[in-house]
């Protein structure tokens, strides 16, 4: 395929993509097929000779589309949103075409520099403390990670490195591994599984702090555990607090946790993967109060800020903490501007991801982005009211942003059955969570194109299935 | 921006991209600017209100392009290639549009399943042993990682987990961390820095095995180190062999290393990040002999197989080794087809990357891909002959694939000066490496569009700068 053909096929592809996104709501949101469906639909080996482009595009509809869970359908309410917007898609095309691998400043200065400045822009939108902004006299700054999981891992590794150095200054005879074996990390029992994975990878203990009735970690609970562990000769070194937990979008009390972390020399990382985007709105910014205590902070613009996957924004208060934990400079990576770029993440290679931020920020403007957040929160509130108005249902956690946790009053089984019916209907898509031992349905406003009518329709659909379910239950009880 | 505007802007972007790639050779391949250049060119905060699309695209030329190192210029000979092709770019647009986050089968069945089948296709192209192919009765299979660094880390962590379990079966009183402190990994002194990083992250010791005169690790050297370490009470558990090292594209002798690894219960990972693509050609496949001893194998189609970044292909002989090392299943990730997809990598979220493989394999066919590899190897040989014909220069390592290591006979300083001139001229771009303490220039065939005339031109340019350099030297010696 030469440039001429690419011009033609590329334009067809733009139409295909626009068509797909405009009409995705007409597709069943969740696929109806058996695991392993795909293998039998395509050859078992690559072709020797080129195939025609038409055949490949035909296979998109025959092979791929039936197996897609349509994350951008306005009837998709599962997990958390995967951001998508046209400006980000255009920027992504550019990033692919430029195709530089940004592992160092020299490998593409614009890539490294735009990233730093975009994270300053974003940090200012969130009103992060100056110490996190690179374009100040401070020592902090931001970097784009692929995912929140990588950000958490990086923060834990940096904390581990710092803890070892600190301990070795007063007990210089202790080996690194000896210290590892005494390190303890803390996170909420509601935290994302990536936190536990990070500890597993780093080879350190992790303890799950119990939460209060709002599923939030409080200072007292952390303090108690830390005291116990210190008494047992362990070394508390890291806390990952969550703002907007995955199950219920709960907010750990970072104003309480922060002083404890700072006082005990524990690294405080804040994972706001989903909720972080909301902090660009003044009315939600108070949820971030306490950020000044944090050593690192992370959220995913690729979840809720209209920037297509992957783009996870991470800030650290002291860049050298992260860089220092990993620096290794073979000659082929050396160049004259070592400090900027590189060494901040697990993969060395990376796409030119900041272009997506640049396009989205400029095409929407801060106000456009705020409007997006507010609209989605309002839709969640709308759904919440529908649930509250139906006495058969209950709301299971405070609705702060775009997630509504709800359930039928009654047994877990009842709710499991309801969810099974919803999933099988393929009209809307949800996933469950567990809260205080109860099986709960999570309803999240996901697609950029979700409107009030989709919420109304979704609720009607849920109540319809519930009604059928209850009828069936009554029947089985009667006979 | 609505779908209508996206259709228009998207088509303009296709033209911009085609135009960029068609004419990239006219741009200076390496930027001429000072670190920090970008910050002063753009505002220090995001705009409140939307800006015009035209302004943003104007800034592409004003702000971004001057700061790009053009990896796809035919005059780019640095690092290793970053793959790029039109079919992969089209597939990438689709992947962005579908925008599913493939962290589990249910999150998008097609994403998980196409990936498995594409890695079977690719595995067969490489004639991998059946034990690595998922569509057989075996226990192995492939997965797409973002980068080779992540693949290496995953293999080391899986090996660590396996080693701990094994040691604990015969010394059940040893704690995990105690075992960690005795584990030793091995890799070549020529290995990529990501191997050392993986060990650092995993908290285990790593030893660098010295290489022979071809910069390859041999069985004897490994064996000797392993014996020493065992005698010292340590537990050898992991070897990362490289096929195609970063400095000189050397090949560790895996037929010698394999039996040692298997005999000593050490996990053998093979990192063929760059060279792996060549193994689709029968004439280069012998370089992979010994693969049957490996537990895991990895190479980057995003380097040399025309699949745009990111796409790193990894195979393991026993899927459960990798999955077992990390499995954690909160309720919101549970679904009915647990085994396929997910849990094979550090990030949970991932793009629909296998679409790129599918498009590239089908649009090129195996023969088209082989032709690409062969052409680039031939170009490297062409450059090698030019160097060999000039008595002032020497070739510093056998030219097996697309990399030529060469230098001016004489001091390191002489070569450093030559490289500095080359870099500053911005007509071609190279990076150096160090071999046996000598400063060496690496000349790699990178861009898909590099032709003989670019090689000839590059050589002419190098000799021209050399001549000027020698003249200058003579002058300074004389006076
Ligand atoms: C609170 C929280 N942290 C981390 C993650 C993981 O995000 P990623 O896929 O970017 O690693 C999620 C994903 O939903 C999340 O909700
Ligand atoms: C031999 C080798 N291994 C690993 C890597 C790292 O690759 P990645 O950027 O995909 O992590 C490279 C990069 O050049 C390499 O040459």
PDB file of N, CA and C and ligand atoms in Angstrom, chain A residues 348-349, chain B residues 80 147-150 192 194 242 244-246 271 273-274 300 302-303, ligand 2:
ATOM      1  N   UNK A 348      10.501   1.535  28.301  1.00  0.00           N
ATOM      2  CA  UNK A 348      11.361   2.616  27.834  1.00  0.00           C
ATOM      3  C   UNK A 348      10.666   3.335  26.687  1.00  0.00           C
ATOM      4  N   UNK A 349      10.175   2.549  25.747  1.00  0.00           N
ATOM      5  CA  UNK A 349       9.527   3.133  24.578  1.00  0.00           C
ATOM      6  C   UNK A 349       8.152   3.659  24.914  1.00  0.00           C
TER       7      UNK A 349
ATOM      8  N   UNK B  80      17.165   1.409  16.981  1.00  0.00           N
ATOM      9  CA  UNK B  80      16.679   0.332  16.133  1.00  0.00           C
ATOM     10  C   UNK B  80      15.445   0.887  15.424  1.00  0.00           C
ATOM     11  N   UNK B 147       5.817  -3.440  25.466  1.00  0.00           N
ATOM     12  CA  UNK B 147       7.229  -3.311  25.112  1.00  0.00           C
ATOM     13  C   UNK B 147       7.994  -4.552  25.566  1.00  0.00           C
ATOM     14  N   UNK B 148       9.193  -4.690  25.023  1.00  0.00           N
ATOM     15  CA  UNK B 148      10.053  -5.797  25.418  1.00  0.00           C
ATOM     16  C   UNK B 148      10.412  -5.699  26.902  1.00  0.00           C
ATOM     17  N   UNK B 149      10.538  -4.478  27.399  1.00  0.00           N
ATOM     18  CA  UNK B 149      10.872  -4.315  28.817  1.00  0.00           C
ATOM     19  C   UNK B 149       9.812  -4.964  29.702  1.00  0.00           C
ATOM     20  N   UNK B 150       8.555  -4.789  29.332  1.00  0.00           N
ATOM     21  CA  UNK B 150       7.493  -5.392  30.122  1.00  0.00           C
ATOM     22  C   UNK B 150       7.519  -6.914  30.021  1.00  0.00           C
ATOM     23  N   UNK B 192      20.233  -5.565  27.106  1.00  0.00           N
ATOM     24  CA  UNK B 192      19.549  -4.276  27.197  1.00  0.00           C
ATOM     25  C   UNK B 192      19.330  -3.898  28.660  1.00  0.00           C
ATOM     26  N   UNK B 194      16.912  -2.940  30.170  1.00  0.00           N
ATOM     27  CA  UNK B 194      15.631  -3.352  30.757  1.00  0.00           C
ATOM     28  C   UNK B 194      15.755  -4.646  31.551  1.00  0.00           C
ATOM     29  N   UNK B 242      19.963 -12.957  24.954  1.00  0.00           N
ATOM     30  CA  UNK B 242      19.582 -11.999  23.921  1.00  0.00           C
ATOM     31  C   UNK B 242      19.917 -12.546  22.538  1.00  0.00           C
ATOM     32  N   UNK B 244      20.329 -10.857  19.202  1.00  0.00           N
ATOM     33  CA  UNK B 244      20.381  -9.531  18.591  1.00  0.00           C
ATOM     34  C   UNK B 244      20.517  -8.462  19.655  1.00  0.00           C
ATOM     35  N   UNK B 245      21.733  -8.345  20.222  1.00  0.00           N
ATOM     36  CA  UNK B 245      21.922  -7.368  21.295  1.00  0.00           C
ATOM     37  C   UNK B 245      21.817  -5.940  20.761  1.00  0.00           C
ATOM     38  N   UNK B 246      21.511  -5.037  21.653  1.00  0.00           N
ATOM     39  CA  UNK B 246      21.329  -3.647  21.264  1.00  0.00           C
ATOM     40  C   UNK B 246      22.616  -3.018  20.716  1.00  0.00           C
ATOM     41  N   UNK B 271      15.213 -12.720  24.743  1.00  0.00           N
ATOM     42  CA  UNK B 271      14.845 -11.380  24.291  1.00  0.00           C
ATOM     43  C   UNK B 271      15.426 -11.173  22.891  1.00  0.00           C
ATOM     44  N   UNK B 273      14.237  -8.667  20.814  1.00  0.00           N
ATOM     45  CA  UNK B 273      13.423  -7.486  20.542  1.00  0.00           C
ATOM     46  C   UNK B 273      13.518  -7.033  19.087  1.00  0.00           C
ATOM     47  N   UNK B 274      14.723  -6.840  18.614  1.00  0.00           N
ATOM     48  CA  UNK B 274      14.917  -6.389  17.232  1.00  0.00           C
ATOM     49  C   UNK B 274      14.989  -7.560  16.257  1.00  0.00           C
ATOM     50  N   UNK B 300       9.810  -7.709  19.192  1.00  0.00           N
ATOM     51  CA  UNK B 300       8.962  -6.543  18.943  1.00  0.00           C
ATOM     52  C   UNK B 300       8.578  -6.399  17.468  1.00  0.00           C
ATOM     53  N   UNK B 302       6.844  -4.223  16.620  1.00  0.00           N
ATOM     54  CA  UNK B 302       6.869  -2.764  16.466  1.00  0.00           C
ATOM     55  C   UNK B 302       8.278  -2.244  16.161  1.00  0.00           C
ATOM     56  N   UNK B 303       9.247  -3.113  16.156  1.00  0.00           N
ATOM     57  CA  UNK B 303      10.562  -2.668  15.716  1.00  0.00           C
ATOM     58  C   UNK B 303      10.734  -2.916  14.223  1.00  0.00           C
TER      59      UNK B 303
HETATM   60  C1  LIG C   2      17.700  -6.324  22.778  1.00  0.00           C
HETATM   61  C2  LIG C   2      16.668  -5.333  23.246  1.00  0.00           C
HETATM   62  N1  LIG C   2      15.877  -5.652  24.275  1.00  0.00           N
HETATM   63  C3  LIG C   2      14.950  -4.790  24.739  1.00  0.00           C
HETATM   64  C4  LIG C   2      14.772  -3.554  24.191  1.00  0.00           C
HETATM   65  C5  LIG C   2      13.745  -2.641  24.772  1.00  0.00           C
HETATM   66  O1  LIG C   2      12.617  -2.609  23.969  1.00  0.00           O
HETATM   67  P1  LIG C   2      11.280  -1.889  24.449  1.00  0.00           P
HETATM   68  O2  LIG C   2      11.420  -0.432  24.162  1.00  0.00           O
HETATM   69  O3  LIG C   2      10.218  -2.538  23.619  1.00  0.00           O
HETATM   70  O4  LIG C   2      11.120  -2.158  25.898  1.00  0.00           O
HETATM   71  C6  LIG C   2      15.576  -3.160  23.111  1.00  0.00           C
HETATM   72  C7  LIG C   2      15.426  -1.836  22.514  1.00  0.00           C
HETATM   73  O5  LIG C   2      16.113  -1.453  21.630  1.00  0.00           O
HETATM   74  C8  LIG C   2      16.533  -4.076  22.639  1.00  0.00           C
HETATM   75  O6  LIG C   2      17.351  -3.757  21.621  1.00  0.00           O
END
